[in-house]
GROMACS .gro file of C-alpha atoms in nm:
model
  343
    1UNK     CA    1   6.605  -0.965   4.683
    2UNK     CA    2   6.758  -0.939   4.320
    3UNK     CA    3   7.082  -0.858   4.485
    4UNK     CA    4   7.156  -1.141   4.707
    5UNK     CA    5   7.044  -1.354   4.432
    6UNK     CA    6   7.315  -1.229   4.219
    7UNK     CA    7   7.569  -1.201   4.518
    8UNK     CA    8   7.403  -1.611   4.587
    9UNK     CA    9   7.501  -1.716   4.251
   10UNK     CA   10   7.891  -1.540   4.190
   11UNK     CA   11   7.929  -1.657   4.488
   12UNK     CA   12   7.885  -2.011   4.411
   13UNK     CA   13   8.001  -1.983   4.027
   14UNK     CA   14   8.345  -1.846   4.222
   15UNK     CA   15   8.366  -2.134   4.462
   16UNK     CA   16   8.270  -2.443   4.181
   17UNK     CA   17   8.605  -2.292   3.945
   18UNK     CA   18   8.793  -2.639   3.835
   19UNK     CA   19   9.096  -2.511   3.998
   20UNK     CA   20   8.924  -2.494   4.335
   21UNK     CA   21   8.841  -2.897   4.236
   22UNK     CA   22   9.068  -3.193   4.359
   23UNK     CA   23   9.108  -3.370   4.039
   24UNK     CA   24   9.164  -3.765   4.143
   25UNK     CA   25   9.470  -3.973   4.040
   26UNK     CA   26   9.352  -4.299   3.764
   27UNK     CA   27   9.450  -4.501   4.058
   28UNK     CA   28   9.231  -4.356   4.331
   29UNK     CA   29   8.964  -4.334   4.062
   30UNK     CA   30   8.966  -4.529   3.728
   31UNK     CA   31   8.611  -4.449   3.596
   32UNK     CA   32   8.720  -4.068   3.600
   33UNK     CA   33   9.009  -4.150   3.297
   34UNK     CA   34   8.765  -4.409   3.046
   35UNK     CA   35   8.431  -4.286   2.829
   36UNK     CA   36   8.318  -4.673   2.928
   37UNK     CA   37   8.126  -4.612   3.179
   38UNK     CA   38   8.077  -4.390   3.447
   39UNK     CA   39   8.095  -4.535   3.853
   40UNK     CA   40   8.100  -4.292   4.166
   41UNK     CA   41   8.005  -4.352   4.514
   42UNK     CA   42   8.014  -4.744   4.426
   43UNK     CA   43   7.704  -4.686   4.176
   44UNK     CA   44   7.689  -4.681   3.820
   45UNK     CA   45   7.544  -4.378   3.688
   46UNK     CA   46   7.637  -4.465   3.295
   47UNK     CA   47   7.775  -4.810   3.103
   48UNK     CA   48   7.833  -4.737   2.724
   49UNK     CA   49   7.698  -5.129   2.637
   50UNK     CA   50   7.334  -5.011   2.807
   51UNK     CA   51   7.320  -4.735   2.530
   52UNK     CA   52   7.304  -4.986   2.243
   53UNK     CA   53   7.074  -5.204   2.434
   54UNK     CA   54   6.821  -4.869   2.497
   55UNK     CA   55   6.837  -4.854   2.104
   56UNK     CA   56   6.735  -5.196   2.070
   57UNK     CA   57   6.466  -5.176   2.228
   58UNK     CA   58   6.341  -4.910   2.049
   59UNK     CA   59   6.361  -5.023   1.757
   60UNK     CA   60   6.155  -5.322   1.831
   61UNK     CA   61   5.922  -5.099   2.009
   62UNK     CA   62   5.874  -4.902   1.657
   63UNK     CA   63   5.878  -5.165   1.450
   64UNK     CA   64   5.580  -5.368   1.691
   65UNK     CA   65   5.376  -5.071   1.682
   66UNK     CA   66   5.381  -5.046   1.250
   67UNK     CA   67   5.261  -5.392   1.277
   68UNK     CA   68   5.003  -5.363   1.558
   69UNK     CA   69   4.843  -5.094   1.309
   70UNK     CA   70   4.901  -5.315   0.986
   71UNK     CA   71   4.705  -5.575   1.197
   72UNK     CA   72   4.427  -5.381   1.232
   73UNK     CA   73   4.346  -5.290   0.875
   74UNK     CA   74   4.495  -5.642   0.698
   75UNK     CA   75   4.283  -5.934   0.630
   76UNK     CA   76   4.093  -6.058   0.928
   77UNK     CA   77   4.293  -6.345   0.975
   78UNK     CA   78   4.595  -6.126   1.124
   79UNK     CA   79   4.401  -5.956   1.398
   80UNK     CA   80   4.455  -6.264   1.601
   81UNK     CA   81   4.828  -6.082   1.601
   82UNK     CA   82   4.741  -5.773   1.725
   83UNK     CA   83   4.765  -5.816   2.075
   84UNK     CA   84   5.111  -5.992   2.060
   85UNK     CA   85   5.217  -5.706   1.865
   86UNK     CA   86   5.087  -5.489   2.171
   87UNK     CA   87   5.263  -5.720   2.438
   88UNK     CA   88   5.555  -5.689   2.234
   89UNK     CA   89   5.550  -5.331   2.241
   90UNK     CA   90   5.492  -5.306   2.612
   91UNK     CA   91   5.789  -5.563   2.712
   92UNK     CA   92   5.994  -5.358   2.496
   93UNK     CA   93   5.909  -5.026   2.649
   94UNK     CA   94   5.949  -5.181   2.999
   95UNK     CA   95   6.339  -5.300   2.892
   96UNK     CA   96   6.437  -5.001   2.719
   97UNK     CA   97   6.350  -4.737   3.048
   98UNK     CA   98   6.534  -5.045   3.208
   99UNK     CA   99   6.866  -4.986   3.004
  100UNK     CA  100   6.822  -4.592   3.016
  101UNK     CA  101   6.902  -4.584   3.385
  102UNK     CA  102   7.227  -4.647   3.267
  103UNK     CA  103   7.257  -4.362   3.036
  104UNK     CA  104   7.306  -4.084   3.233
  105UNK     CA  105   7.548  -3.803   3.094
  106UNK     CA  106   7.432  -3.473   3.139
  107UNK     CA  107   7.017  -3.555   3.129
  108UNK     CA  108   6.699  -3.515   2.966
  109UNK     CA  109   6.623  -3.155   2.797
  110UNK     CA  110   6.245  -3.043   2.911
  111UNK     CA  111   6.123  -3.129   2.537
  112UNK     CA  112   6.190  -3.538   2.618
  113UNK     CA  113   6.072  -3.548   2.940
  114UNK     CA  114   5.706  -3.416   2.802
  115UNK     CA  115   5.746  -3.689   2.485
  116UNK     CA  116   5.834  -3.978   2.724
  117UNK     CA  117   5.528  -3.838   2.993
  118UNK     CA  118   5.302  -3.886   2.702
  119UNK     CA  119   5.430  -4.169   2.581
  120UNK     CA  120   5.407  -4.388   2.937
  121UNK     CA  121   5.081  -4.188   2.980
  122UNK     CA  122   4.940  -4.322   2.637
  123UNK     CA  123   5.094  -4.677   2.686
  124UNK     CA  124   4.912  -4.691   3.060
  125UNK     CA  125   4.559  -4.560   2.974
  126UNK     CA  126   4.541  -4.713   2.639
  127UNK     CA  127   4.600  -5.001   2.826
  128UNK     CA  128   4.371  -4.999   3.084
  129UNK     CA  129   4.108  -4.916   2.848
  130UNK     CA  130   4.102  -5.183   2.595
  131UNK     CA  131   4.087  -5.414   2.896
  132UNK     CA  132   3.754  -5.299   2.990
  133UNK     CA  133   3.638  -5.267   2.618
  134UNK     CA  134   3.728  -5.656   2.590
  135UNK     CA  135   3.526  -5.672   2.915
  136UNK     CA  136   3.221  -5.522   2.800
  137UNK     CA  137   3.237  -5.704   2.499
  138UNK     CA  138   3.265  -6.072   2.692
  139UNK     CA  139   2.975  -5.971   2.893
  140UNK     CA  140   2.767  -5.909   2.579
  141UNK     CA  141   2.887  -6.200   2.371
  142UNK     CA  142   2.801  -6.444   2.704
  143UNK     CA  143   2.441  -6.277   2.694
  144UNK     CA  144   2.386  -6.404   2.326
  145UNK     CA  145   2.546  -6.735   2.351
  146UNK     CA  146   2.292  -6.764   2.703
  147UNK     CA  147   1.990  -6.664   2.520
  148UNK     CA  148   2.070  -6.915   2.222
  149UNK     CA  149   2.161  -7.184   2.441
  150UNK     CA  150   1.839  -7.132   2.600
  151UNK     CA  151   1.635  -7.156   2.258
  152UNK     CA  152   1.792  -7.454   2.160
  153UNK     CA  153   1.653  -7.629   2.490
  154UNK     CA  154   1.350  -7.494   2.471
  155UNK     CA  155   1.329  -7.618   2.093
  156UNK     CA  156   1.444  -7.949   2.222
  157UNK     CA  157   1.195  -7.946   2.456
  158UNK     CA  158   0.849  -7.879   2.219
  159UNK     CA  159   1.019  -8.096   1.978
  160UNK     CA  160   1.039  -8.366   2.219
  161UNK     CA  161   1.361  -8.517   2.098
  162UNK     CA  162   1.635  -8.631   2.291
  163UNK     CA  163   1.944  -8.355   2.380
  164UNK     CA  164   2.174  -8.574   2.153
  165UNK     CA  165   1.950  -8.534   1.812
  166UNK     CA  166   1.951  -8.150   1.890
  167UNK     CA  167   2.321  -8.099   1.950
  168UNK     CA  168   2.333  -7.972   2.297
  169UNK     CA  169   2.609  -8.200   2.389
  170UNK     CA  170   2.715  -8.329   2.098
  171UNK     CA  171   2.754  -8.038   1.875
  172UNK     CA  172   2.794  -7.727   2.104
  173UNK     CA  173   3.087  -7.570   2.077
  174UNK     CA  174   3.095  -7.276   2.376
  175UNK     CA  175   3.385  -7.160   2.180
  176UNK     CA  176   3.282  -7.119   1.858
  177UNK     CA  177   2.947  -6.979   1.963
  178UNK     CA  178   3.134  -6.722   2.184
  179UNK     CA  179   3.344  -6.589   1.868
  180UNK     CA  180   3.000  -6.593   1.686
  181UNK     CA  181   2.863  -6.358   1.930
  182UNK     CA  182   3.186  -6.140   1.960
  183UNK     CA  183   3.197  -6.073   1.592
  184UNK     CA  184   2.829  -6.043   1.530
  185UNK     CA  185   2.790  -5.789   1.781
  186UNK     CA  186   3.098  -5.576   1.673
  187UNK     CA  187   2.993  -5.627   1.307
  188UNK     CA  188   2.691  -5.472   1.398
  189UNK     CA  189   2.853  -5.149   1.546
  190UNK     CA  190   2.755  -4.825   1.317
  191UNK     CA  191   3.054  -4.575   1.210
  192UNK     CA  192   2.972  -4.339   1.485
  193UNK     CA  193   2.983  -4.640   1.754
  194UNK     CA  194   3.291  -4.760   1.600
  195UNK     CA  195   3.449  -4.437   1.678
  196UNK     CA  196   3.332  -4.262   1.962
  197UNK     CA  197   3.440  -4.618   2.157
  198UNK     CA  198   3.673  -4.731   2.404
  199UNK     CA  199   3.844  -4.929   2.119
  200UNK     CA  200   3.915  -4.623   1.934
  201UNK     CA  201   3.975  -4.418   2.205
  202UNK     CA  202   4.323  -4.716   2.303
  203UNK     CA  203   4.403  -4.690   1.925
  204UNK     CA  204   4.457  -4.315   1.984
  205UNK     CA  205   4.632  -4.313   2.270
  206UNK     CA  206   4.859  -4.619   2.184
  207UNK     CA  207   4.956  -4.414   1.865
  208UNK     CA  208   5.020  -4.131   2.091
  209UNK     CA  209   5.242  -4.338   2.266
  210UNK     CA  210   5.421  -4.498   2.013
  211UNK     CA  211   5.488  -4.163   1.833
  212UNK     CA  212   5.697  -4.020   2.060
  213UNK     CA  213   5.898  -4.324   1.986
  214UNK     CA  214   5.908  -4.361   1.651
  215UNK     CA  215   6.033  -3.945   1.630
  216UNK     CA  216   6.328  -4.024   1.836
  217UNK     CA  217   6.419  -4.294   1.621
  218UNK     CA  218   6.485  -4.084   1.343
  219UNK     CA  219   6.688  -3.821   1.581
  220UNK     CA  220   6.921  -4.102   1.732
  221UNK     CA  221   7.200  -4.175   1.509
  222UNK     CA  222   7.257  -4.528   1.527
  223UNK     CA  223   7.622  -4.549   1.564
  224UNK     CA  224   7.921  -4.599   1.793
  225UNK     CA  225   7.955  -4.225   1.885
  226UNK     CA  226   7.806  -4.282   2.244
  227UNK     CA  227   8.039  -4.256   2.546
  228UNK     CA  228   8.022  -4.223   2.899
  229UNK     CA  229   8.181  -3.846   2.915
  230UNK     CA  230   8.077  -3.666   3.231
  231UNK     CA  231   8.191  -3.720   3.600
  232UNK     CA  232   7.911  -3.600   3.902
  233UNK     CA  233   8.071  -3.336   4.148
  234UNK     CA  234   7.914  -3.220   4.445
  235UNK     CA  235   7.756  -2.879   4.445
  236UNK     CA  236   7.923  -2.617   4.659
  237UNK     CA  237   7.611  -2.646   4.899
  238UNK     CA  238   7.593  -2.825   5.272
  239UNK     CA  239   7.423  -3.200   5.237
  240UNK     CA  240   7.426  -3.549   5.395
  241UNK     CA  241   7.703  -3.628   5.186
  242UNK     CA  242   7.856  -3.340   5.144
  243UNK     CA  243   7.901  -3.182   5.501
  244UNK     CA  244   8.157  -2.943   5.412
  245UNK     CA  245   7.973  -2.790   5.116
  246UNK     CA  246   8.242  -2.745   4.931
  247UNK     CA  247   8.313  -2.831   4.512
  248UNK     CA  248   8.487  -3.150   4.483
  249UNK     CA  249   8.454  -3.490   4.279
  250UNK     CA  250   8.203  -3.737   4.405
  251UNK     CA  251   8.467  -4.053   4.567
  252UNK     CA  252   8.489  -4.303   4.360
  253UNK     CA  253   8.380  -4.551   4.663
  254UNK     CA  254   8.123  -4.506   4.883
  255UNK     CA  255   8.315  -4.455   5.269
  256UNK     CA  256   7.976  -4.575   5.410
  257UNK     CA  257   7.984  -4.907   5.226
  258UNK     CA  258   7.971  -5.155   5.468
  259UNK     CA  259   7.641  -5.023   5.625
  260UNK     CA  260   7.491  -5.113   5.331
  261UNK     CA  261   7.252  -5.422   5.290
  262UNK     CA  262   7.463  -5.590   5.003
  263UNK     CA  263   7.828  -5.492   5.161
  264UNK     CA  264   7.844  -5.903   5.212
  265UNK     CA  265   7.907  -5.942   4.834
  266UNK     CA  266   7.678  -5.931   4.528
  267UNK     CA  267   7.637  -6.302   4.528
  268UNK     CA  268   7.489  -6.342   4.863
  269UNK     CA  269   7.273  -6.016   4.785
  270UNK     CA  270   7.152  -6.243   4.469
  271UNK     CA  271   7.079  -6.531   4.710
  272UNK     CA  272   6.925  -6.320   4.990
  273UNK     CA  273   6.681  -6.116   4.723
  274UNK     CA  274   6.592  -6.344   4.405
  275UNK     CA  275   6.699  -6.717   4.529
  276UNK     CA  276   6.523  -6.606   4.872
  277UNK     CA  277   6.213  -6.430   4.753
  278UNK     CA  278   6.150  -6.737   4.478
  279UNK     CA  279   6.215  -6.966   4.788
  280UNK     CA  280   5.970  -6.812   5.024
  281UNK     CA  281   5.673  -6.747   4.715
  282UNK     CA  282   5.718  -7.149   4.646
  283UNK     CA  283   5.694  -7.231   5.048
  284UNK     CA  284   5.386  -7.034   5.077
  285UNK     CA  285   5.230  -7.178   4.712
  286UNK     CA  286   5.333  -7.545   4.892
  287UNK     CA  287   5.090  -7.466   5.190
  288UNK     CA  288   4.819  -7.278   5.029
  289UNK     CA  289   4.757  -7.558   4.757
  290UNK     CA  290   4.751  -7.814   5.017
  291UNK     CA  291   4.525  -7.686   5.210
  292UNK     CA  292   4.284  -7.563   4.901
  293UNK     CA  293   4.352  -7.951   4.783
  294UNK     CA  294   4.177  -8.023   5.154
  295UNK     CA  295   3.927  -7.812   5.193
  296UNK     CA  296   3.798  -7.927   4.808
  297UNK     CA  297   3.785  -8.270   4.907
  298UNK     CA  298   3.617  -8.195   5.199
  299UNK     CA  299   3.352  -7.954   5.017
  300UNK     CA  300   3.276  -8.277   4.766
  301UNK     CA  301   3.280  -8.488   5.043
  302UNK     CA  302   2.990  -8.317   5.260
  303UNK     CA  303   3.241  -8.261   5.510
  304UNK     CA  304   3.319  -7.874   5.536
  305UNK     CA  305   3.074  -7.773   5.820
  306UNK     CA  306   3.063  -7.436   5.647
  307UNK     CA  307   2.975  -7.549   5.306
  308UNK     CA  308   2.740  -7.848   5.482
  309UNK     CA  309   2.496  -7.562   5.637
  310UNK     CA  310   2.509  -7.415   5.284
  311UNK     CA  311   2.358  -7.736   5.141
  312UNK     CA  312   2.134  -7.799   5.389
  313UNK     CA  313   1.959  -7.424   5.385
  314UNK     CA  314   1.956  -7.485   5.014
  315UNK     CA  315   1.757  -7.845   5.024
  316UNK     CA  316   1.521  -7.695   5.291
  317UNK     CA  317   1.448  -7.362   5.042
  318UNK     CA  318   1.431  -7.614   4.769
  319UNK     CA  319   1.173  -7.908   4.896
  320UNK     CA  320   0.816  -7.721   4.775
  321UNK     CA  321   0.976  -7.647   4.443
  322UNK     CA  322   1.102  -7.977   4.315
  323UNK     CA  323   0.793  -8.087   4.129
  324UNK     CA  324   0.826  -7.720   3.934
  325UNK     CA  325   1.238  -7.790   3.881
  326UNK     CA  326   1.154  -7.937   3.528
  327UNK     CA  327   0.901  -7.646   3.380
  328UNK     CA  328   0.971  -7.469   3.049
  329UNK     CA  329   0.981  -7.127   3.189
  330UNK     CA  330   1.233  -6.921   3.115
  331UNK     CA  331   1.363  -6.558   3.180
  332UNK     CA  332   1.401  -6.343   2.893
  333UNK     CA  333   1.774  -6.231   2.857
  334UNK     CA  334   1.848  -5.874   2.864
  335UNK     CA  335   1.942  -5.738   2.529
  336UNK     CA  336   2.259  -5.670   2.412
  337UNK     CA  337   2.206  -5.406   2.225
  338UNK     CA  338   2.311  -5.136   2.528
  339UNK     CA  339   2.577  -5.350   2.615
  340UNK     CA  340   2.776  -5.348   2.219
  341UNK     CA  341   2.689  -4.968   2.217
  342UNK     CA  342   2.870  -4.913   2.525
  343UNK     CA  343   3.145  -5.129   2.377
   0.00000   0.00000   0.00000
């Protein structure tokens, strides 16, 4: 087995010598002869502009993280800019792996691949998890505001007064009373809550994330020394695309062009895709808010047989308990307590 490996591989270092390779004229292929950028096949596998715009990025994707983290430990009144700091960080991500594509020279050693799997692994499940942490901590925060709602009426109530003189119109302010609730009930958190949370566990993985950044930062000399140096050949090995299987440059055009679904021209691909996709998604919005706008007016109106039966097995469930409509009873609300623990 050993041996017809070896015999495999002089074969094929024999057969891909560069004097065994056609080496193409600047006319038949221009991107071979400039470090600008890189175009085989009618695809561009590297533009030197792109490489700039990757560092870009990053830089705002290292700089958003510092102040995600300053955000979290300044004065209260910058926390509000912690998640814009996050979105920020995200977008930025999502336009630098954007420009990358077009950075292709000779690829990624092992060692990035890992730092860029934990970095889009950190950015994703950091991600998901603060959203249910914000979750959990709505639900509780709607729990207190219900159960203080709910005293105020019954204090109205054994008071006699009138809703006005208590505030339940006047003066309630959901808003307020739901930031109340939010901070009380993460205020309340102990240092092992605080922690071992869902919160701390996104803080974690976001750092995770943004480390592998912030290392190749320091790596990446930010200068003009970038270029657009290597040319793909095919392999000496039998493919689609290379039926012969022998070593030779990859064309510079692609002799199976016009089978493709842009061969008409880029601008009627840009019509056909992003003019065409925008014009069917506003079609379809047309029809579906019409007909929502219909079937609301029908459901005030009485109209909607559906909603109709609805409202009449309602009334007819409803008739023995009018006269009890009016009573002070109340449920007791669950406690929170579980709920901000969880949190």
């Amino acid at each position: 087995m050993t041996n017809i490996m070896e015999t495999t591989m002089t074969n094929l270092t024999e057969t891909s010598q560069p004097d065994c390779v056609d080496v193409p004229s600047e006319e038949e292929n221009p991107s071979y002869y400039t470090a600008d950028y890189t175009y085989s096949y009618d695809k561009y596998s590297c533009v030197r502009t792109f490489y700039f715009v990757h560092i870009a990025f990053n830089y705002v994707i290292f700089v958003s993280g510092i102040l995600a983290m300053l955000t979290r430990i300044l004065p209260p009144r910058f926390k509000a800019y912690h998640s814009w700091c996050g979105r920020t960080y995200i977008l930025s991500m999502l336009w630098s792996t954007c420009a990358s594509l077009l950075m292709n020279n000779t690829g990624l050693p092992l060692a990035t691949l890992i730092s860029f799997a934990t970095c889009m692994v950190g950015l994703t499940v950091g991600w998901i998890i603060i959203i249910l942490y914000k979750a959990n901590v709505e639900a509780a925060a709607r729990k207190v505001v219900q159960r203080r709602l709910k005293e105020r009426i019954l204090a109205s109530r054994g008071k006699k007064v009138a809703e006005e003189e208590v505030g339940l119109e006047s003066d309630v302010d959901l808003a307020a009373m739901a930031n109340a609730a939010r901070t009380e009930i993460l205020e309340a958190r102990t240092w092992y809550q605080r922690y071992f949370s869902l919160k701390a566990l996104h803080g974690i993985l976001f750092f995770a994330s943004w480390f592998q950044i912030a290392g190749r930062i320091f790596a990446t000399p930010v200068s003009g020394e970038y270029w657009c140096e290597t040319y793909p050949v095919y392999k000496p090995v039998v493919s689609k695309e290379n039926v012969d299987g022998t070593a030779h440059f990859v064309p510079f055009e692609d002799p199976n062009y016009d089978e493709k679904p842009w061969s008409n021209g880029m601008t009627i691909w840009f019509l056909q895709t992003t003019v065409g996709s925008i014009g069917i998604a506003a079609v379809v919005g047309l029809v579906v808010s019409v007909w929502c706008a219909k079937r609301a007016e029908k459901r005030i109106s009485g109209e909607d047989p559906l909603v109709s039966m609805g409202d009449t097995a309602h009334a007819n469930s409803s008739d023995g308990n009018n006269s009890s409509s009016h009573n002070d009873n109340f449920e007791d609300d669950e406690e929170v307590a579980d709920t901000s623990t969880k949190s």
